[in-house]
mmCIF file of C-alpha atoms and ligand atoms in Angstrom:
data_model
loop_
_atom_site.group_PDB
_atom_site.id
_atom_site.type_symbol
_atom_site.label_atom_id
_atom_site.label_comp_id
_atom_site.label_asym_id
_atom_site.label_seq_id
_atom_site.Cartn_x
_atom_site.Cartn_y
_atom_site.Cartn_z
ATOM 1 C CA MET A 250 79.316 81.109 50.681
ATOM 2 C CA GLU A 251 81.869 80.361 53.351
ATOM 3 C CA MET A 252 83.067 82.949 55.859
ATOM 4 C CA THR A 253 86.811 83.191 56.485
ATOM 5 C CA PHE A 254 89.221 85.344 58.475
ATOM 6 C CA ARG A 255 92.715 86.441 57.526
ATOM 7 C CA TRP A 256 95.392 85.263 59.959
ATOM 8 C CA TYR A 257 99.111 85.886 59.600
ATOM 9 C CA GLY A 258 100.411 83.055 61.788
ATOM 10 C CA ALA A 259 101.278 82.489 65.426
ATOM 11 C CA ASN A 260 104.727 84.082 65.089
ATOM 12 C CA GLU A 261 103.359 87.129 63.313
ATOM 13 C CA GLU A 262 100.427 88.283 65.384
ATOM 14 C CA LYS A 263 98.800 88.017 68.771
ATOM 15 C CA ILE A 264 95.292 87.048 67.669
ATOM 16 C CA LYS A 265 94.823 83.362 68.434
ATOM 17 C CA LEU A 266 93.103 80.746 66.318
ATOM 18 C CA GLU A 267 91.031 79.853 69.388
ATOM 19 C CA GLU A 268 89.691 83.405 69.446
ATOM 20 C CA ILE A 269 88.867 83.382 65.737
ATOM 21 C CA ARG A 270 87.083 80.059 66.252
ATOM 22 C CA GLN A 271 84.689 81.758 68.684
ATOM 23 C CA ILE A 272 83.374 84.212 66.096
ATOM 24 C CA PRO A 273 79.880 82.910 65.273
ATOM 25 C CA ALA A 274 79.764 80.980 61.979
ATOM 26 C CA MET A 275 83.457 81.458 61.291
ATOM 27 C CA LYS A 276 84.592 78.527 59.187
ATOM 28 C CA GLY A 277 88.004 79.058 57.764
ATOM 29 C CA ILE A 278 91.344 80.810 57.855
ATOM 30 C CA VAL A 279 92.874 82.742 55.001
ATOM 31 C CA GLY A 280 96.454 81.758 55.672
ATOM 32 C CA THR A 281 99.942 82.716 54.631
ATOM 33 C CA LEU A 282 103.616 82.033 55.254
ATOM 34 C CA MET A 283 104.894 85.545 55.806
ATOM 35 C CA ASP A 284 108.541 84.617 56.186
ATOM 36 C CA ILE A 285 109.057 82.897 52.828
ATOM 37 C CA PRO A 286 110.832 85.441 50.628
ATOM 38 C CA VAL A 287 108.932 86.410 47.491
ATOM 39 C CA GLY A 288 109.913 84.151 44.596
ATOM 40 C CA GLU A 289 110.847 81.102 46.653
ATOM 41 C CA VAL A 290 108.968 77.804 46.643
ATOM 42 C CA TRP A 291 106.702 77.275 49.664
ATOM 43 C CA PRO A 292 107.956 74.074 51.320
ATOM 44 C CA LYS A 293 105.474 71.250 51.770
ATOM 45 C CA GLU A 294 106.343 70.696 55.414
ATOM 46 C CA ARG A 295 105.552 74.325 56.239
ATOM 47 C CA ILE A 296 102.195 74.153 54.448
ATOM 48 C CA LYS A 297 101.401 70.879 56.203
ATOM 49 C CA ALA A 298 102.235 72.334 59.620
ATOM 50 C CA LEU A 299 100.088 75.411 58.977
ATOM 51 C CA LYS A 300 97.141 73.301 57.886
ATOM 52 C CA GLU A 301 97.427 71.012 60.888
ATOM 53 C CA GLU A 302 97.648 73.922 63.293
ATOM 54 C CA ILE A 303 94.526 75.533 61.821
ATOM 55 C CA GLU A 304 92.547 72.312 61.664
ATOM 56 C CA ALA A 305 93.451 71.490 65.259
ATOM 57 C CA ALA A 306 91.646 74.696 66.191
ATOM 58 C CA GLY A 307 88.505 73.557 64.361
ATOM 59 C CA LEU A 308 88.957 75.777 61.298
ATOM 60 C CA THR A 309 89.765 75.024 57.661
ATOM 61 C CA LEU A 310 92.544 76.256 55.369
ATOM 62 C CA LYS A 311 91.312 76.563 51.796
ATOM 63 C CA VAL A 312 92.497 80.039 50.829
ATOM 64 C CA ILE A 313 95.995 81.552 50.781
ATOM 65 C CA GLU A 314 96.608 85.310 50.744
ATOM 66 C CA SER A 315 99.045 86.052 49.238
ATOM 67 C CA VAL A 316 101.537 84.168 47.198
ATOM 68 C CA ASN A 317 103.280 87.306 46.016
ATOM 69 C CA VAL A 318 104.582 87.652 42.470
ATOM 70 C CA HIS A 319 108.246 88.580 42.121
ATOM 71 C CA ASP A 320 108.918 91.997 40.572
ATOM 72 C CA ASP A 321 111.113 90.341 37.898
ATOM 73 C CA ILE A 322 107.947 88.703 36.535
ATOM 74 C CA LYS A 323 106.112 92.034 36.480
ATOM 75 C CA ILE A 324 109.077 93.801 34.870
ATOM 76 C CA GLY A 325 109.607 90.934 32.423
ATOM 77 C CA LEU A 326 113.264 90.202 33.160
ATOM 78 C CA PRO A 327 114.901 86.991 31.865
ATOM 79 C CA SER A 328 114.967 85.672 35.429
ATOM 80 C CA ARG A 329 111.166 85.575 35.377
ATOM 81 C CA ASP A 330 111.092 82.036 33.981
ATOM 82 C CA GLN A 331 112.749 80.610 37.069
ATOM 83 C CA TYR A 332 110.404 82.578 39.327
ATOM 84 C CA ILE A 333 107.428 81.304 37.337
ATOM 85 C CA GLU A 334 108.660 77.722 37.724
ATOM 86 C CA ASN A 335 108.909 78.313 41.464
ATOM 87 C CA TYR A 336 105.402 79.760 41.517
ATOM 88 C CA LYS A 337 104.064 76.682 39.732
ATOM 89 C CA GLN A 338 105.759 74.445 42.268
ATOM 90 C CA THR A 339 104.196 76.465 45.089
ATOM 91 C CA ILE A 340 100.775 75.985 43.456
ATOM 92 C CA ARG A 341 101.372 72.224 43.298
ATOM 93 C CA ASN A 342 102.523 72.098 46.899
ATOM 94 C CA LEU A 343 99.507 74.047 48.103
ATOM 95 C CA ALA A 344 97.143 71.849 46.090
ATOM 96 C CA GLU A 345 98.532 68.788 47.802
ATOM 97 C CA PHE A 346 97.219 70.132 51.105
ATOM 98 C CA GLY A 347 93.760 70.995 49.862
ATOM 99 C CA ILE A 348 94.200 74.687 49.040
ATOM 100 C CA GLU A 349 91.525 75.781 46.574
ATOM 101 C CA VAL A 350 92.199 79.496 46.068
ATOM 102 C CA ILE A 351 95.337 81.648 45.884
ATOM 103 C CA CYS A 352 94.872 85.404 46.256
ATOM 104 C CA TYR A 353 97.655 87.535 44.756
ATOM 105 C CA ASN A 354 98.129 90.929 43.145
ATOM 106 C CA PHE A 355 99.972 92.336 40.162
ATOM 107 C CA MET A 356 100.836 95.810 41.453
ATOM 108 C CA PRO A 357 104.335 97.155 40.723
ATOM 109 C CA VAL A 358 106.595 97.891 43.733
ATOM 110 C CA PHE A 359 103.909 98.507 46.344
ATOM 111 C CA ASP A 360 100.971 96.403 47.384
ATOM 112 C CA TRP A 361 98.291 98.746 48.819
ATOM 113 C CA VAL A 362 99.019 102.402 49.634
ATOM 114 C CA LYS A 363 97.324 104.523 52.301
ATOM 115 C CA SER A 364 98.252 107.952 53.595
ATOM 116 C CA ASP A 365 97.243 107.260 57.190
ATOM 117 C CA LEU A 366 97.185 104.030 59.193
ATOM 118 C CA ASP A 367 95.843 105.696 62.316
ATOM 119 C CA TYR A 368 93.030 107.941 61.151
ATOM 120 C CA ARG A 369 90.794 108.828 64.075
ATOM 121 C CA LEU A 370 87.035 108.574 63.772
ATOM 122 C CA GLU A 371 84.537 110.474 65.897
ATOM 123 C CA ASP A 372 83.845 107.449 68.082
ATOM 124 C CA GLY A 373 87.523 107.288 69.062
ATOM 125 C CA SER A 374 88.361 104.268 66.915
ATOM 126 C CA SER A 375 91.256 104.234 64.494
ATOM 127 C CA THR A 376 91.200 103.263 60.835
ATOM 128 C CA LEU A 377 93.105 103.482 57.534
ATOM 129 C CA ALA A 378 92.656 106.422 55.196
ATOM 130 C CA TYR A 379 93.775 107.696 51.827
ATOM 131 C CA VAL A 380 94.007 111.440 51.461
ATOM 132 C CA ALA A 381 95.665 112.347 48.176
ATOM 133 C CA ALA A 382 97.167 115.596 49.492
ATOM 134 C CA ASP A 383 98.974 113.602 52.200
ATOM 135 C CA ILE A 384 100.621 111.190 49.778
ATOM 136 C CA PRO A 385 104.215 112.434 49.497
ATOM 137 C CA GLU A 386 105.739 112.864 46.058
ATOM 138 C CA ASP A 387 108.770 110.825 46.967
ATOM 139 C CA PRO A 388 107.803 107.156 47.390
ATOM 140 C CA GLU A 389 110.558 106.729 49.988
ATOM 141 C CA GLU A 390 108.605 109.039 52.267
ATOM 142 C CA ILE A 391 105.545 106.827 52.139
ATOM 143 C CA ILE A 392 107.654 103.842 53.112
ATOM 144 C CA LYS A 393 108.959 105.692 56.159
ATOM 145 C CA LYS A 394 105.466 106.775 57.027
ATOM 146 C CA VAL A 395 104.092 103.251 56.907
ATOM 147 C CA GLU A 396 107.056 101.841 58.804
ATOM 148 C CA ASN A 397 106.755 104.429 61.554
ATOM 149 C CA SER A 398 103.070 103.942 62.100
ATOM 150 C CA SER A 399 103.473 100.194 62.433
ATOM 151 C CA ASN A 400 106.278 99.607 64.842
ATOM 152 C CA GLU A 401 104.952 96.270 66.025
ATOM 153 C CA PHE A 402 104.493 94.298 62.836
ATOM 154 C CA GLU A 403 105.746 93.880 59.352
ATOM 155 C CA LEU A 404 102.959 94.811 56.976
ATOM 156 C CA PRO A 405 102.088 92.475 54.116
ATOM 157 C CA GLY A 406 103.375 93.649 50.782
ATOM 158 C CA TRP A 407 105.828 95.977 52.512
ATOM 159 C CA GLU A 408 108.749 93.637 53.145
ATOM 160 C CA PRO A 409 111.622 95.846 54.342
ATOM 161 C CA GLU A 410 114.316 93.943 52.393
ATOM 162 C CA ARG A 411 112.541 94.608 49.144
ATOM 163 C CA LEU A 412 111.429 98.153 49.823
ATOM 164 C CA SER A 413 114.896 99.166 50.987
ATOM 165 C CA GLN A 414 115.780 98.945 47.319
ATOM 166 C CA VAL A 415 112.920 101.104 46.220
ATOM 167 C CA LYS A 416 115.067 103.445 44.089
ATOM 168 C CA ALA A 417 116.494 100.510 42.153
ATOM 169 C CA LEU A 418 113.017 99.041 41.805
ATOM 170 C CA PHE A 419 111.631 102.265 40.366
ATOM 171 C CA GLU A 420 114.548 102.347 37.948
ATOM 172 C CA ALA A 421 113.822 98.773 36.860
ATOM 173 C CA TYR A 422 110.225 99.731 36.115
ATOM 174 C CA LYS A 423 111.078 102.811 34.075
ATOM 175 C CA ASP A 424 110.254 101.194 30.713
ATOM 176 C CA VAL A 425 107.223 99.317 32.002
ATOM 177 C CA ASP A 426 104.067 101.100 30.965
ATOM 178 C CA GLU A 427 100.544 99.677 31.162
ATOM 179 C CA ALA A 428 100.896 97.828 27.856
ATOM 180 C CA LYS A 429 104.166 96.212 28.900
ATOM 181 C CA LEU A 430 102.850 95.290 32.332
ATOM 182 C CA ARG A 431 99.816 93.704 30.699
ATOM 183 C CA GLU A 432 102.035 91.723 28.352
ATOM 184 C CA ASN A 433 104.009 90.452 31.339
ATOM 185 C CA PHE A 434 100.833 89.616 33.211
ATOM 186 C CA ALA A 435 99.545 87.619 30.230
ATOM 187 C CA TYR A 436 102.872 85.763 30.041
ATOM 188 C CA PHE A 437 102.598 84.850 33.724
ATOM 189 C CA LEU A 438 98.971 83.707 33.493
ATOM 190 C CA LYS A 439 99.536 81.641 30.360
ATOM 191 C CA ALA A 440 102.354 79.873 32.151
ATOM 192 C CA ILE A 441 100.630 79.129 35.443
ATOM 193 C CA ILE A 442 96.917 78.591 34.697
ATOM 194 C CA PRO A 443 97.448 75.153 33.051
ATOM 195 C CA THR A 444 99.090 74.042 36.311
ATOM 196 C CA CYS A 445 96.120 75.409 38.253
ATOM 197 C CA GLU A 446 93.712 73.495 36.026
ATOM 198 C CA GLU A 447 95.713 70.337 36.501
ATOM 199 C CA VAL A 448 95.801 70.478 40.298
ATOM 200 C CA GLY A 449 92.512 72.284 40.951
ATOM 201 C CA VAL A 450 93.662 75.600 42.432
ATOM 202 C CA LYS A 451 91.969 78.863 41.455
ATOM 203 C CA MET A 452 94.056 82.013 41.077
ATOM 204 C CA ALA A 453 92.264 85.134 42.301
ATOM 205 C CA VAL A 454 93.862 88.493 41.568
ATOM 206 C CA HIS A 455 93.259 91.304 44.067
ATOM 207 C CA PRO A 456 92.428 94.687 42.505
ATOM 208 C CA ASP A 457 94.926 97.507 42.732
ATOM 209 C CA ASP A 458 94.566 99.575 45.872
ATOM 210 C CA PRO A 459 93.953 102.372 45.079
ATOM 211 C CA PRO A 460 92.679 101.476 41.593
ATOM 212 C CA TYR A 461 94.567 104.202 39.744
ATOM 213 C CA SER A 462 98.166 105.089 39.037
ATOM 214 C CA ILE A 463 100.282 106.509 41.857
ATOM 215 C CA PHE A 464 103.954 107.543 41.844
ATOM 216 C CA GLY A 465 103.764 107.227 38.051
ATOM 217 C CA LEU A 466 103.556 103.424 38.257
ATOM 218 C CA PRO A 467 101.218 101.566 35.891
ATOM 219 C CA ARG A 468 98.102 99.912 37.313
ATOM 220 C CA ILE A 469 96.212 97.289 35.313
ATOM 221 C CA VAL A 470 93.671 95.685 37.685
ATOM 222 C CA LYS A 471 91.579 98.732 38.398
ATOM 223 C CA ASN A 472 88.199 98.611 36.655
ATOM 224 C CA ARG A 473 85.664 96.534 34.751
ATOM 225 C CA GLU A 474 87.619 96.649 31.496
ATOM 226 C CA ASP A 475 90.773 95.385 33.196
ATOM 227 C CA LEU A 476 88.888 92.519 34.829
ATOM 228 C CA ASP A 477 87.283 91.660 31.511
ATOM 229 C CA TRP A 478 90.730 91.650 29.893
ATOM 230 C CA LEU A 479 91.986 89.323 32.624
ATOM 231 C CA CYS A 480 89.131 86.863 32.122
ATOM 232 C CA ASN A 481 89.644 86.787 28.370
ATOM 233 C CA VAL A 482 93.420 86.624 28.214
ATOM 234 C CA VAL A 483 93.277 83.127 29.693
ATOM 235 C CA ASP A 484 89.678 82.018 29.505
ATOM 236 C CA SER A 485 89.471 79.596 32.391
ATOM 237 C CA PRO A 486 87.498 79.423 35.646
ATOM 238 C CA TYR A 487 90.889 78.929 37.310
ATOM 239 C CA ASN A 488 91.866 82.456 36.277
ATOM 240 C CA GLY A 489 89.748 84.486 38.659
ATOM 241 C CA ILE A 490 89.410 87.539 40.863
ATOM 242 C CA THR A 491 89.505 88.375 44.567
ATOM 243 C CA LEU A 492 86.778 90.965 44.324
ATOM 244 C CA CYS A 493 87.709 93.492 47.011
ATOM 245 C CA THR A 494 84.748 95.841 47.265
ATOM 246 C CA GLY A 495 86.687 98.520 49.100
ATOM 247 C CA SER A 496 89.532 98.625 46.601
ATOM 248 C CA ILE A 497 87.330 98.638 43.491
ATOM 249 C CA ALA A 498 85.010 101.283 44.929
ATOM 250 C CA GLU A 499 87.895 103.624 45.800
ATOM 251 C CA ASP A 500 87.507 104.928 42.251
ATOM 252 C CA PRO A 501 84.009 106.458 42.260
ATOM 253 C CA ALA A 502 83.819 105.799 38.510
ATOM 254 C CA ASN A 503 83.688 102.055 39.235
ATOM 255 C CA ASP A 504 80.217 100.561 39.696
ATOM 256 C CA VAL A 505 81.086 97.999 42.348
ATOM 257 C CA TYR A 506 77.606 96.413 42.339
ATOM 258 C CA ALA A 507 77.555 95.866 38.579
ATOM 259 C CA ILE A 508 81.130 94.556 38.614
ATOM 260 C CA MET A 509 80.307 92.150 41.416
ATOM 261 C CA ALA A 510 77.176 90.939 39.631
ATOM 262 C CA GLU A 511 78.854 90.498 36.263
ATOM 263 C CA PHE A 512 81.878 88.556 37.434
ATOM 264 C CA CYS A 513 79.910 86.377 39.849
ATOM 265 C CA LYS A 514 77.676 85.478 36.941
ATOM 266 C CA ARG A 515 80.746 84.686 34.837
ATOM 267 C CA ASP A 516 81.924 82.442 37.696
ATOM 268 C CA ARG A 517 85.187 84.308 38.150
ATOM 269 C CA ILE A 518 84.985 85.288 41.813
ATOM 270 C CA PRO A 519 86.169 82.420 44.008
ATOM 271 C CA PHE A 520 87.011 84.822 46.839
ATOM 272 C CA ALA A 521 85.653 88.200 47.966
ATOM 273 C CA HIS A 522 86.868 90.851 50.415
ATOM 274 C CA VAL A 523 83.805 92.713 51.567
ATOM 275 C CA ARG A 524 84.393 96.036 53.242
ATOM 276 C CA ASN A 525 82.978 99.533 53.297
ATOM 277 C CA ILE A 526 84.686 102.853 52.647
ATOM 278 C CA LYS A 527 83.536 106.380 53.313
ATOM 279 C CA PHE A 528 84.426 109.135 50.881
ATOM 280 C CA ILE A 529 85.634 112.313 52.581
ATOM 281 C CA GLN A 530 85.889 114.440 49.444
ATOM 282 C CA ASP A 531 86.716 113.639 45.813
ATOM 283 C CA LYS A 532 88.540 110.322 45.921
ATOM 284 C CA ASP A 533 89.765 110.692 49.496
ATOM 285 C CA PHE A 534 88.300 108.107 51.821
ATOM 286 C CA TYR A 535 88.649 106.232 55.059
ATOM 287 C CA GLU A 536 87.789 102.619 55.790
ATOM 288 C CA ALA A 537 84.449 102.657 57.579
ATOM 289 C CA PRO A 538 82.738 100.060 59.787
ATOM 290 C CA HIS A 539 81.177 97.381 57.585
ATOM 291 C CA LYS A 540 77.560 98.397 58.166
ATOM 292 C CA SER A 541 76.093 100.352 55.237
ATOM 293 C CA GLU A 542 75.065 103.461 57.156
ATOM 294 C CA TYR A 543 78.685 104.216 58.146
ATOM 295 C CA GLY A 544 80.137 104.193 54.671
ATOM 296 C CA SER A 545 79.528 105.107 51.064
ATOM 297 C CA LEU A 546 78.750 101.536 49.976
ATOM 298 C CA ASP A 547 75.483 99.656 50.342
ATOM 299 C CA MET A 548 76.514 96.303 51.748
ATOM 300 C CA PHE A 549 73.091 94.760 51.238
ATOM 301 C CA LYS A 550 73.286 95.631 47.557
ATOM 302 C CA ILE A 551 76.762 94.110 47.301
ATOM 303 C CA LEU A 552 75.766 90.846 48.968
ATOM 304 C CA LYS A 553 72.548 90.710 46.973
ATOM 305 C CA ALA A 554 74.557 91.033 43.754
ATOM 306 C CA MET A 555 76.656 88.086 44.941
ATOM 307 C CA HIS A 556 73.726 86.014 46.131
ATOM 308 C CA ASP A 557 71.563 86.569 43.056
ATOM 309 C CA ASN A 558 74.406 85.741 40.707
ATOM 310 C CA GLY A 559 75.339 82.420 42.228
ATOM 311 C CA PHE A 560 78.371 83.282 44.359
ATOM 312 C CA ASP A 561 79.558 80.124 46.088
ATOM 313 C CA GLY A 562 83.113 80.995 47.033
ATOM 314 C CA TYR A 563 84.940 82.209 50.116
ATOM 315 C CA ILE A 564 84.357 85.608 51.632
ATOM 316 C CA ARG A 565 86.071 87.551 54.358
ATOM 317 C CA PRO A 566 85.487 90.813 56.149
ATOM 318 C CA ASP A 567 88.288 93.096 55.059
ATOM 319 C CA HIS A 568 90.070 95.654 57.159
ATOM 320 C CA GLY A 569 88.505 96.597 60.434
ATOM 321 C CA ARG A 570 89.005 99.556 62.727
ATOM 322 C CA MET A 571 90.952 99.308 65.951
ATOM 323 C CA ILE A 572 88.321 99.391 68.696
ATOM 324 C CA TRP A 573 87.998 98.598 72.409
ATOM 325 C CA GLY A 574 91.616 99.496 73.085
ATOM 326 C CA GLU A 575 93.045 96.884 70.768
ATOM 327 C CA THR A 576 96.446 97.497 69.201
ATOM 328 C CA GLY A 577 98.259 95.599 66.506
ATOM 329 C CA ARG A 578 98.541 95.311 62.753
ATOM 330 C CA PRO A 579 96.605 98.226 61.223
ATOM 331 C CA GLY A 580 93.372 97.019 59.638
ATOM 332 C CA TYR A 581 93.667 93.560 61.119
ATOM 333 C CA GLY A 582 92.354 93.650 64.665
ATOM 334 C CA LEU A 583 90.107 90.900 65.996
ATOM 335 C CA TYR A 584 87.051 92.804 67.175
ATOM 336 C CA ASP A 585 85.908 94.962 64.308
ATOM 337 C CA ARG A 586 86.560 92.265 61.734
ATOM 338 C CA ALA A 587 84.541 89.846 63.885
ATOM 339 C CA LEU A 588 81.673 92.340 63.938
ATOM 340 C CA GLY A 589 82.012 92.662 60.165
ATOM 341 C CA ALA A 590 81.828 88.897 59.677
ATOM 342 C CA VAL A 591 78.709 88.572 61.817
ATOM 343 C CA TYR A 592 77.042 91.458 60.004
ATOM 344 C CA LEU A 593 77.811 89.987 56.580
ATOM 345 C CA ASN A 594 76.545 86.582 57.713
ATOM 346 C CA GLY A 595 73.346 88.233 58.917
ATOM 347 C CA ILE A 596 72.682 89.817 55.557
ATOM 348 C CA TRP A 597 73.422 86.519 53.839
ATOM 349 C CA GLU A 598 70.974 84.627 56.047
ATOM 350 C CA ALA A 599 68.275 87.162 55.244
ATOM 351 C CA LEU A 600 68.978 86.836 51.515
ATOM 352 C CA GLU A 601 68.747 83.058 51.676
ATOM 353 C CA LYS A 602 65.549 83.024 53.687
ATOM 354 C CA ALA A 603 63.864 85.677 51.583
ATOM 355 C CA ASN A 604 63.912 83.322 48.611
HETATM 356 C C1 CS2 B 904 94.913 93.309 51.371
HETATM 357 C C2 CS2 B 904 95.978 93.290 50.311
HETATM 358 O O1 CS2 B 904 95.465 94.123 53.449
HETATM 359 C C3 CS2 B 904 95.148 94.414 52.312
HETATM 360 O O2 CS2 B 904 95.018 95.551 51.893
HETATM 361 O O3 CS2 B 904 93.653 93.395 50.847
HETATM 362 O O4 CS2 B 904 97.209 93.523 50.880
HETATM 363 C C4 CS2 B 904 95.969 91.966 49.624
HETATM 364 O O5 CS2 B 904 96.248 90.977 50.569
HETATM 365 C C5 CS2 B 904 96.973 91.825 48.526
HETATM 366 O O6 CS2 B 904 96.899 92.863 47.625
HETATM 367 C C6 CS2 B 904 96.769 90.523 47.795
HETATM 368 O O7 CS2 B 904 97.928 90.175 47.157
HETATM 369 MN MN1 MN B 905 91.165 93.620 49.977
#
């Protein structure tokens, strides 16, 4: 198990690599190149510069989150073949600089969706929440909502250029149901996984967040059956999962512990996001501090499922609250994620020593 921390880059955020380096037992950065438009090849010189910058700070760069998949691939347009070629080239370029895992998602139009990016907890901290009644019917409203609550930063998966065309995007998806989306996903995986096998990079799909349909859009990475489908459609250890405990558990019907155990055992989890959520009522929830007693998930049970089933990949704390007066990208402050990392490392040490 190797602990990592997501970092968006020096031009994108104020948290410094030197600060991340001071988190006890922090080993690596989960990196990205936020400014490369979706669908374009990631240039080697940019990857090289990112790696050198991170290594100069005493950290490693083995995981990328995300290389986003162009909507034309998800919709299945003729232009997808060119975008797939570009994706393969990006995989090759990343492999050249020692990248081992690429996290991505296959959600139509939106990446994650939350109703509130500044949900106040009793202790005065701020977190992200999903309250179904507060999700507007018109998807354009949710875009405005997210944009307004984050005036400082561009949020990943919410690139303004792309979302400004949200009506056209919805129109383009009108004939894409779950079956069609699955067919397009299979087409994509069959095309790229041989390249991954050749150069030694593992693909790791992030579950849908939330793991059910919203705005009438299909969702196909939402439960055990979907993950099983994924593993079988291209049966390769290079076709894996970013098991995000928070996202999977947002549907109370999902048994996050059993899913974690099964897919660790099948060696399909090269990367895990480990976070807690607290249900408010029904499926409504907020993102809680990592420690078990604050949320609805038992973090010991999650890490034990990983440990006992041979997990040896990368792990990161997921979203944290904004605490101690920190401001910035919602979910991605320094302090609470650092506390999360230390807590997860503590549980892991106990699991190792108990054996
Ligand atoms: C992340 C996702 O911040 C988050 O919610 O977990 O945005 C994740 O990076 C993407 O879905 C992966 O492509
Ligand atoms: Mn996640």
